[in-house]
mmCIF file of C-alpha atoms and ligand atoms in Angstrom:
data_model
loop_
_atom_site.group_PDB
_atom_site.id
_atom_site.type_symbol
_atom_site.label_atom_id
_atom_site.label_comp_id
_atom_site.label_asym_id
_atom_site.label_seq_id
_atom_site.Cartn_x
_atom_site.Cartn_y
_atom_site.Cartn_z
ATOM 1 C CA MET N 1010 116.652 122.016 155.653
ATOM 2 C CA SER N 1011 116.664 119.221 153.592
ATOM 3 C CA ARG N 1012 114.283 116.849 151.393
ATOM 4 C CA LEU N 1013 116.303 113.920 150.884
ATOM 5 C CA LEU N 1014 114.840 111.621 147.979
ATOM 6 C CA THR N 1015 117.125 108.171 146.760
ATOM 7 C CA ILE N 1016 116.562 107.648 143.548
ATOM 8 C CA GLY N 1017 117.719 104.100 141.500
ATOM 9 C CA ALA N 1018 118.273 105.528 137.618
ATOM 10 C CA ALA N 1019 117.985 101.495 136.495
ATOM 11 C CA GLN N 1020 119.933 101.511 133.164
ATOM 12 C CA GLN N 1021 119.071 98.388 130.736
ATOM 13 C CA GLY N 1022 121.265 96.681 128.652
ATOM 14 C CA PRO N 1023 119.631 95.842 125.124
ATOM 15 C CA VAL N 1024 116.548 94.411 124.754
ATOM 16 C CA ALA N 1025 116.485 91.314 121.742
ATOM 17 C CA GLY N 1026 113.978 91.747 119.392
ATOM 18 C CA ASP N 1027 113.105 87.850 120.428
ATOM 19 C CA MET N 1028 113.203 88.756 124.401
ATOM 20 C CA PRO N 1029 108.962 88.670 125.287
ATOM 21 C CA ARG N 1030 108.150 91.363 127.488
ATOM 22 C CA SER N 1031 107.772 89.009 130.218
ATOM 23 C CA ALA N 1032 111.407 88.551 130.489
ATOM 24 C CA VAL N 1033 111.863 92.585 129.997
ATOM 25 C CA ILE N 1034 109.769 92.704 132.563
ATOM 26 C CA GLU N 1035 111.378 90.566 135.365
ATOM 27 C CA ARG N 1036 115.049 92.105 134.450
ATOM 28 C CA LEU N 1037 112.972 95.753 135.462
ATOM 29 C CA ILE N 1038 112.160 94.125 138.803
ATOM 30 C CA ASP N 1039 115.150 92.572 139.827
ATOM 31 C CA LEU N 1040 116.567 96.567 139.344
ATOM 32 C CA MET N 1041 113.739 97.266 141.123
ATOM 33 C CA ARG N 1042 114.149 94.787 143.878
ATOM 34 C CA GLN N 1043 117.660 95.877 144.154
ATOM 35 C CA GLY N 1044 117.178 100.071 144.475
ATOM 36 C CA ALA N 1045 114.359 98.434 147.155
ATOM 37 C CA GLU N 1046 117.186 96.852 149.144
ATOM 38 C CA ALA N 1047 118.930 100.050 149.074
ATOM 39 C CA GLY N 1048 116.383 101.996 150.359
ATOM 40 C CA CYS N 1049 115.373 104.031 146.814
ATOM 41 C CA ASP N 1050 112.407 105.874 147.170
ATOM 42 C CA LEU N 1051 111.511 105.724 142.818
ATOM 43 C CA ILE N 1052 113.450 104.107 140.701
ATOM 44 C CA VAL N 1053 113.436 105.669 136.723
ATOM 45 C CA PHE N 1054 113.830 103.029 133.766
ATOM 46 C CA THR N 1055 114.735 104.184 129.698
ATOM 47 C CA GLU N 1056 112.359 105.027 127.256
ATOM 48 C CA VAL N 1057 110.293 102.539 125.630
ATOM 49 C CA ALA N 1058 111.848 100.029 128.257
ATOM 50 C CA LEU N 1059 109.692 97.029 127.277
ATOM 51 C CA VAL N 1060 110.967 95.990 123.688
ATOM 52 C CA PRO N 1061 113.355 96.549 121.241
ATOM 53 C CA PHE N 1062 114.178 100.413 120.829
ATOM 54 C CA PHE N 1063 111.910 99.638 117.172
ATOM 55 C CA PRO N 1064 112.537 103.342 115.251
ATOM 56 C CA HIS N 1065 115.612 101.443 114.068
ATOM 57 C CA TRP N 1066 113.523 99.646 111.449
ATOM 58 C CA HIS N 1067 111.190 100.424 108.814
ATOM 59 C CA MET N 1068 107.965 97.777 109.325
ATOM 60 C CA THR N 1069 104.813 98.374 107.223
ATOM 61 C CA ASP N 1070 102.649 95.948 108.919
ATOM 62 C CA GLU N 1071 100.191 97.305 111.006
ATOM 63 C CA SER N 1072 100.145 94.612 112.819
ATOM 64 C CA GLN N 1073 103.998 93.908 112.864
ATOM 65 C CA ILE N 1074 104.330 97.935 113.994
ATOM 66 C CA ASP N 1075 101.786 97.595 117.157
ATOM 67 C CA ALA N 1076 103.130 94.500 118.393
ATOM 68 C CA TYR N 1077 105.409 96.779 120.066
ATOM 69 C CA PHE N 1078 102.605 99.094 121.624
ATOM 70 C CA GLU N 1079 101.008 98.753 125.195
ATOM 71 C CA HIS N 1080 96.997 99.182 124.324
ATOM 72 C CA GLU N 1081 96.733 99.958 127.970
ATOM 73 C CA MET N 1082 99.053 100.765 131.159
ATOM 74 C CA PRO N 1083 98.931 98.287 133.200
ATOM 75 C CA SER N 1084 98.299 95.356 131.343
ATOM 76 C CA PRO N 1085 98.684 92.281 132.677
ATOM 77 C CA GLU N 1086 101.648 92.287 131.208
ATOM 78 C CA THR N 1087 103.126 94.865 132.963
ATOM 79 C CA GLN N 1088 101.292 94.731 135.971
ATOM 80 C CA PRO N 1089 102.886 92.290 137.508
ATOM 81 C CA LEU N 1090 105.633 95.456 137.959
ATOM 82 C CA PHE N 1091 103.073 97.750 139.425
ATOM 83 C CA ASP N 1092 102.403 94.847 141.746
ATOM 84 C CA GLU N 1093 105.803 94.695 142.787
ATOM 85 C CA ALA N 1094 106.081 98.887 143.200
ATOM 86 C CA ALA N 1095 103.733 98.714 145.686
ATOM 87 C CA ARG N 1096 104.468 95.685 147.682
ATOM 88 C CA LEU N 1097 107.936 97.266 147.779
ATOM 89 C CA GLY N 1098 107.121 101.376 148.491
ATOM 90 C CA VAL N 1099 108.720 102.619 145.520
ATOM 91 C CA GLY N 1100 106.851 104.395 142.749
ATOM 92 C CA PHE N 1101 108.757 104.261 139.179
ATOM 93 C CA HIS N 1102 109.389 105.739 135.793
ATOM 94 C CA LEU N 1103 108.447 104.051 132.821
ATOM 95 C CA GLY N 1104 109.081 104.960 128.873
ATOM 96 C CA PHE N 1105 106.819 102.923 126.693
ATOM 97 C CA ALA N 1106 105.111 103.352 123.326
ATOM 98 C CA GLU N 1107 101.447 103.743 123.657
ATOM 99 C CA LEU N 1108 98.588 102.763 121.467
ATOM 100 C CA THR N 1109 94.765 104.396 122.140
ATOM 101 C CA ALA N 1110 91.963 105.255 120.913
ATOM 102 C CA GLU N 1111 91.247 108.622 121.269
ATOM 103 C CA GLU N 1112 88.338 110.918 119.603
ATOM 104 C CA GLY N 1113 87.493 108.341 117.287
ATOM 105 C CA GLU N 1114 91.125 107.217 115.529
ATOM 106 C CA ILE N 1115 94.339 105.186 116.514
ATOM 107 C CA ARG N 1116 96.885 107.669 117.974
ATOM 108 C CA ARG N 1117 100.203 106.186 118.847
ATOM 109 C CA TYR N 1118 102.786 107.976 120.991
ATOM 110 C CA ASN N 1119 106.205 107.372 123.024
ATOM 111 C CA SER N 1120 104.993 108.166 125.953
ATOM 112 C CA SER N 1121 106.054 107.626 129.903
ATOM 113 C CA VAL N 1122 103.833 107.116 133.290
ATOM 114 C CA LEU N 1123 105.353 107.805 136.781
ATOM 115 C CA VAL N 1124 103.888 106.093 138.760
ATOM 116 C CA GLY N 1125 103.303 106.477 142.943
ATOM 117 C CA ALA N 1126 104.784 104.345 145.996
ATOM 118 C CA ASP N 1127 101.431 102.549 146.432
ATOM 119 C CA GLY N 1128 101.661 101.334 142.401
ATOM 120 C CA ARG N 1129 99.013 104.303 141.012
ATOM 121 C CA ILE N 1130 99.880 105.980 138.073
ATOM 122 C CA ILE N 1131 100.596 109.514 139.159
ATOM 123 C CA GLY N 1132 100.754 111.432 135.619
ATOM 124 C CA LYS N 1133 101.658 110.520 132.017
ATOM 125 C CA TYR N 1134 103.320 112.971 129.508
ATOM 126 C CA ARG N 1135 104.022 111.873 125.519
ATOM 127 C CA LYS N 1136 107.128 113.102 123.657
ATOM 128 C CA ILE N 1137 107.563 116.366 122.009
ATOM 129 C CA HIS N 1138 110.503 116.680 120.272
ATOM 130 C CA LEU N 1139 110.759 113.685 117.834
ATOM 131 C CA PRO N 1140 113.796 113.711 116.318
ATOM 132 C CA GLY N 1141 114.133 111.482 112.867
ATOM 133 C CA TYR N 1142 112.133 110.674 109.975
ATOM 134 C CA ASP N 1143 108.342 109.867 108.853
ATOM 135 C CA ARG N 1144 109.775 107.511 105.826
ATOM 136 C CA TYR N 1145 112.244 105.209 105.549
ATOM 137 C CA GLN N 1146 115.794 106.200 104.159
ATOM 138 C CA PRO N 1147 117.224 104.730 101.612
ATOM 139 C CA GLY N 1148 120.861 104.349 102.292
ATOM 140 C CA GLN N 1149 121.233 103.987 105.722
ATOM 141 C CA PRO N 1150 122.427 101.338 108.406
ATOM 142 C CA PHE N 1151 119.417 102.082 110.370
ATOM 143 C CA GLN N 1152 116.534 104.003 110.549
ATOM 144 C CA ASN N 1153 115.356 107.048 112.879
ATOM 145 C CA LEU N 1154 111.236 106.697 112.373
ATOM 146 C CA GLU N 1155 110.047 108.056 114.735
ATOM 147 C CA LYS N 1156 108.264 110.618 113.359
ATOM 148 C CA LEU N 1157 106.363 107.943 111.358
ATOM 149 C CA TYR N 1158 105.562 105.727 114.110
ATOM 150 C CA PHE N 1159 104.653 108.444 116.937
ATOM 151 C CA ARG N 1160 102.391 111.743 117.421
ATOM 152 C CA VAL N 1161 104.562 114.774 118.787
ATOM 153 C CA GLY N 1162 102.959 114.511 122.557
ATOM 154 C CA ASP N 1163 100.082 116.305 123.231
ATOM 155 C CA LEU N 1164 99.807 117.192 126.987
ATOM 156 C CA GLY N 1165 102.893 119.932 127.316
ATOM 157 C CA PHE N 1166 104.960 119.495 129.983
ATOM 158 C CA PRO N 1167 103.213 119.133 133.171
ATOM 159 C CA THR N 1168 104.856 118.632 136.883
ATOM 160 C CA TRP N 1169 102.827 116.938 139.619
ATOM 161 C CA ARG N 1170 103.329 116.856 143.062
ATOM 162 C CA ALA N 1171 104.876 113.907 144.336
ATOM 163 C CA PHE N 1172 108.017 112.237 146.453
ATOM 164 C CA GLY N 1173 107.964 115.024 148.701
ATOM 165 C CA GLY N 1174 108.427 117.638 145.417
ATOM 166 C CA THR N 1175 107.621 118.073 141.889
ATOM 167 C CA VAL N 1176 108.802 116.196 139.311
ATOM 168 C CA GLY N 1177 107.914 116.439 135.482
ATOM 169 C CA MET N 1178 109.188 114.041 132.743
ATOM 170 C CA MET N 1179 110.650 114.487 129.302
ATOM 171 C CA ILE N 1180 111.730 111.899 126.706
ATOM 172 C CA CYS N 1181 115.078 111.657 125.317
ATOM 173 C CA ASN N 1182 115.268 113.760 122.897
ATOM 174 C CA ASP N 1183 113.395 116.769 124.223
ATOM 175 C CA ARG N 1184 116.502 117.003 126.627
ATOM 176 C CA ARG N 1185 118.880 118.490 124.279
ATOM 177 C CA TRP N 1186 115.727 121.202 124.174
ATOM 178 C CA PRO N 1187 116.502 124.436 126.355
ATOM 179 C CA GLU N 1188 112.484 124.821 126.505
ATOM 180 C CA SER N 1189 111.912 120.661 127.523
ATOM 181 C CA TYR N 1190 114.068 121.969 130.656
ATOM 182 C CA ARG N 1191 112.518 125.745 130.911
ATOM 183 C CA MET N 1192 109.348 124.856 131.315
ATOM 184 C CA LEU N 1193 109.334 122.461 133.101
ATOM 185 C CA ALA N 1194 111.034 124.424 135.915
ATOM 186 C CA LEU N 1195 108.496 127.008 135.395
ATOM 187 C CA ARG N 1196 105.988 125.018 136.389
ATOM 188 C CA GLY N 1197 108.700 123.998 139.708
ATOM 189 C CA ALA N 1198 109.474 120.854 138.721
ATOM 190 C CA GLU N 1199 112.396 120.378 141.338
ATOM 191 C CA LEU N 1200 113.356 116.732 139.191
ATOM 192 C CA ILE N 1201 113.041 115.637 136.186
ATOM 193 C CA VAL N 1202 113.067 112.134 135.456
ATOM 194 C CA MET N 1203 113.859 110.358 131.465
ATOM 195 C CA GLY N 1204 114.915 107.874 129.224
ATOM 196 C CA TYR N 1205 117.009 107.982 126.511
ATOM 197 C CA ASN N 1206 117.820 105.122 123.170
ATOM 198 C CA THR N 1207 120.475 107.025 121.665
ATOM 199 C CA PRO N 1208 122.774 105.569 119.174
ATOM 200 C CA VAL N 1209 126.710 106.179 118.994
ATOM 201 C CA HIS N 1210 126.789 106.364 115.491
ATOM 202 C CA ASN N 1211 123.795 109.344 113.403
ATOM 203 C CA PRO N 1212 123.492 108.488 110.305
ATOM 204 C CA ALA N 1213 122.468 112.060 109.372
ATOM 205 C CA ASN N 1214 125.772 113.451 111.293
ATOM 206 C CA PRO N 1215 128.052 110.184 111.635
ATOM 207 C CA ALA N 1216 131.238 112.686 112.244
ATOM 208 C CA SER N 1217 129.835 113.087 115.171
ATOM 209 C CA GLY N 1218 129.133 109.512 116.748
ATOM 210 C CA HIS N 1219 132.792 110.101 119.023
ATOM 211 C CA LEU N 1220 131.049 113.342 120.956
ATOM 212 C CA ALA N 1221 127.508 110.865 121.233
ATOM 213 C CA GLY N 1222 128.412 110.756 124.890
ATOM 214 C CA PHE N 1223 130.263 114.178 125.619
ATOM 215 C CA HIS N 1224 126.454 115.877 124.238
ATOM 216 C CA ASN N 1225 124.356 113.773 126.395
ATOM 217 C CA HIS N 1226 126.042 114.760 129.625
ATOM 218 C CA LEU N 1227 126.570 118.036 127.541
ATOM 219 C CA SER N 1228 122.595 118.391 127.422
ATOM 220 C CA LEU N 1229 121.331 116.958 130.907
ATOM 221 C CA GLN N 1230 124.472 119.167 133.246
ATOM 222 C CA ALA N 1231 123.005 122.551 131.624
ATOM 223 C CA GLY N 1232 119.999 121.925 131.428
ATOM 224 C CA ALA N 1233 119.882 120.384 135.405
ATOM 225 C CA TYR N 1234 122.407 123.793 136.051
ATOM 226 C CA GLN N 1235 120.453 126.826 134.222
ATOM 227 C CA ASN N 1236 117.056 125.340 136.188
ATOM 228 C CA ALA N 1237 118.550 124.465 139.196
ATOM 229 C CA VAL N 1238 116.149 121.202 138.763
ATOM 230 C CA TRP N 1239 117.820 117.397 139.953
ATOM 231 C CA VAL N 1240 117.937 115.998 136.400
ATOM 232 C CA VAL N 1241 118.059 111.464 136.343
ATOM 233 C CA ALA N 1242 118.739 110.454 133.269
ATOM 234 C CA VAL N 1243 118.502 106.875 132.426
ATOM 235 C CA ALA N 1244 119.457 105.173 129.434
ATOM 236 C CA LYS N 1245 118.387 102.026 126.899
ATOM 237 C CA ALA N 1246 122.984 100.506 126.532
ATOM 238 C CA GLY N 1247 124.653 98.479 124.549
ATOM 239 C CA VAL N 1248 124.484 97.311 121.379
ATOM 240 C CA GLU N 1249 120.846 96.313 120.188
ATOM 241 C CA GLU N 1250 119.662 94.217 117.297
ATOM 242 C CA GLY N 1251 123.094 95.411 115.531
ATOM 243 C CA VAL N 1252 122.787 98.809 116.888
ATOM 244 C CA GLU N 1253 124.944 100.471 118.859
ATOM 245 C CA GLN N 1254 123.733 102.712 122.064
ATOM 246 C CA ILE N 1255 125.751 104.956 124.035
ATOM 247 C CA GLY N 1256 124.772 104.173 127.989
ATOM 248 C CA GLY N 1257 125.922 107.223 130.549
ATOM 249 C CA THR N 1258 122.996 106.819 132.558
ATOM 250 C CA CYS N 1259 123.601 109.226 135.276
ATOM 251 C CA VAL N 1260 122.185 111.447 138.159
ATOM 252 C CA VAL N 1261 122.669 115.250 138.243
ATOM 253 C CA ALA N 1262 122.442 117.772 140.208
ATOM 254 C CA PRO N 1263 120.663 121.034 140.145
ATOM 255 C CA THR N 1264 124.425 122.759 140.585
ATOM 256 C CA GLY N 1265 124.853 120.581 136.753
ATOM 257 C CA GLN N 1266 127.586 117.560 138.419
ATOM 258 C CA ILE N 1267 127.504 114.203 137.999
ATOM 259 C CA VAL N 1268 126.846 112.848 140.677
ATOM 260 C CA ALA N 1269 126.644 109.479 140.167
ATOM 261 C CA GLN N 1270 127.159 107.740 136.620
ATOM 262 C CA ALA N 1271 126.857 104.141 135.170
ATOM 263 C CA THR N 1272 129.464 102.167 134.588
ATOM 264 C CA THR N 1273 128.204 99.556 131.700
ATOM 265 C CA LEU N 1274 126.596 98.715 128.981
ATOM 266 C CA GLU N 1275 124.202 96.731 130.952
ATOM 267 C CA ASP N 1276 121.553 95.948 133.235
ATOM 268 C CA GLU N 1277 122.821 98.645 135.946
ATOM 269 C CA LEU N 1278 121.460 100.666 139.236
ATOM 270 C CA VAL N 1279 122.621 103.648 138.985
ATOM 271 C CA ILE N 1280 122.291 105.307 143.166
ATOM 272 C CA ALA N 1281 121.765 108.600 144.221
ATOM 273 C CA ARG N 1282 120.283 110.826 147.805
ATOM 274 C CA CYS N 1283 119.421 114.085 146.295
ATOM 275 C CA ASP N 1284 117.994 116.847 148.008
ATOM 276 C CA LEU N 1285 115.621 118.482 146.663
ATOM 277 C CA ASP N 1286 116.383 121.390 148.454
ATOM 278 C CA LEU N 1287 118.637 122.182 147.175
ATOM 279 C CA THR N 1288 116.811 124.069 143.969
ATOM 280 C CA GLN N 1289 114.963 126.522 146.019
ATOM 281 C CA ARG N 1290 118.012 127.157 147.858
ATOM 282 C CA LEU N 1291 119.691 128.332 144.687
ATOM 283 C CA ARG N 1292 116.346 129.333 143.318
ATOM 284 C CA ARG N 1293 116.384 132.195 146.095
ATOM 285 C CA ALA N 1294 120.496 132.721 144.885
ATOM 286 C CA THR N 1295 121.617 133.182 141.339
ATOM 287 C CA LEU N 1296 119.124 130.860 139.757
ATOM 288 C CA ASN N 1297 116.100 133.333 140.901
ATOM 289 C CA PHE N 1298 113.236 133.017 138.021
ATOM 290 C CA ALA N 1299 111.254 135.806 139.534
ATOM 291 C CA ALA N 1300 114.023 138.269 140.943
ATOM 292 C CA HIS N 1301 116.689 137.892 137.381
ATOM 293 C CA ARG N 1302 115.145 136.677 133.992
ATOM 294 C CA ARG N 1303 113.723 139.502 131.861
ATOM 295 C CA ILE N 1304 111.118 138.590 129.442
ATOM 296 C CA GLU N 1305 110.052 141.058 128.484
ATOM 297 C CA HIS N 1306 113.479 142.471 127.188
ATOM 298 C CA TYR N 1307 114.716 139.684 124.964
ATOM 299 C CA ASP N 1308 113.359 140.720 122.303
ATOM 300 C CA LEU N 1309 113.665 143.925 121.774
ATOM 301 C CA ILE N 1310 116.061 143.445 119.381
ATOM 302 C CA SER N 1311 113.731 141.535 116.827
ATOM 303 C CA ARG N 1312 111.228 144.322 117.779
ATOM 304 C CA ARG N 1313 113.147 147.155 116.536
ATOM 305 C CA THR N 1314 115.229 145.993 113.751
ATOM 306 C CA GLY N 1315 113.249 142.858 112.390
ATOM 307 C CA PHE N 1316 116.280 140.483 112.261
ATOM 308 C CA GLY N 1317 115.687 137.537 114.053
ATOM 309 C CA THR N 1318 111.460 137.120 113.874
ATOM 310 C CA PRO N 1319 111.094 134.032 111.509
ATOM 311 C CA GLU N 1320 107.912 135.714 109.839
ATOM 312 C CA GLY N 1321 110.568 138.951 108.394
ATOM 313 C CA GLY N 1322 109.802 140.712 111.038
ATOM 314 C CA ASP N 1323 106.522 142.447 110.479
ATOM 315 C CA GLU N 1324 105.050 140.901 113.557
ATOM 316 C CA ASP N 1325 104.081 145.214 114.689
HETATM 317 N N1 CDV R 2870 115.376 108.663 121.195
HETATM 318 C C1 CDV R 2870 115.909 109.568 120.602
HETATM 319 O O1 CDV R 2870 115.076 110.619 120.542
HETATM 320 N N2 CDV R 2870 116.744 109.667 120.625
HETATM 321 C C2 CDV R 2870 117.934 110.711 119.519
HETATM 322 C C3 CDV R 2870 118.740 110.213 118.482
HETATM 323 C C4 CDV R 2870 118.017 109.585 117.706
HETATM 324 C C5 CDV R 2870 119.501 110.852 118.233
HETATM 325 C C6 CDV R 2870 118.275 111.285 121.315
HETATM 326 O O2 CDV R 2870 118.274 112.991 120.648
HETATM 327 O O3 CDV R 2870 119.060 111.013 121.578
#
């Protein structure tokens, strides 16, 4: 049996600082139309897709910061994307900076939504693993201030029944942490979709620049294979406001193989036909969680010896 889903991974080239949202949305709609033409059921856009990746700059003026955030989703500006999805009958995933008033205060998150082929929001995720710093770092060529501009996501790692399978989301840095994939896989995810903004140069670890693309695919392929899940990962690529970002948008099968990959650092649609049943075949064999995982044994050594427990081993 197979459950085929055709997915378009919509890599984005850079968004210039002076590019209006309406122009960015036109680019996304163009990619969406290409996908619909090619028979895609789902288009995956990147992290913070509508504006340049502003955590690369230090800003103190609240109104300047808030201009990068969406105050509602959809909004009058983003509604055309939702309308076009409904008209074409394709779903999409969109990463965006979310500003919301909750419990009497303004909160900001790095978020994404999954939208059905009817143009309605199915679910929302808020990024949990925020890299970088909560304050300005002197002497660096550019900043990485996600901890300053965003709160840690408070929605956990949910999954949704959608597109004929079970779907979860993560965002950028989440992909480097095995827990993200495992939480979603334990909740039945057969497909994980995500976007990323990854600079080639990491000011905190300058020696690793030549490995940025390798570590991207290493994380995605390991996460996909070890959890028997499809992974669609979409870059904002190219030189954006002076920051060089990796591309490498790809679709990874539950076998860990990359089945489709971008060849440019520009707007580019990468299409793959994904059989969601492949996840179930692998989960009945080598990656049968129920049969083979031994969670009750994983912590035995630290329980006996105290070695390896963050608290120093006095938990019992
Ligand atoms: N947007 C990100 O989360 N970027 C990080 C970089 C800063 C290391 C990433 O993990 O790709």
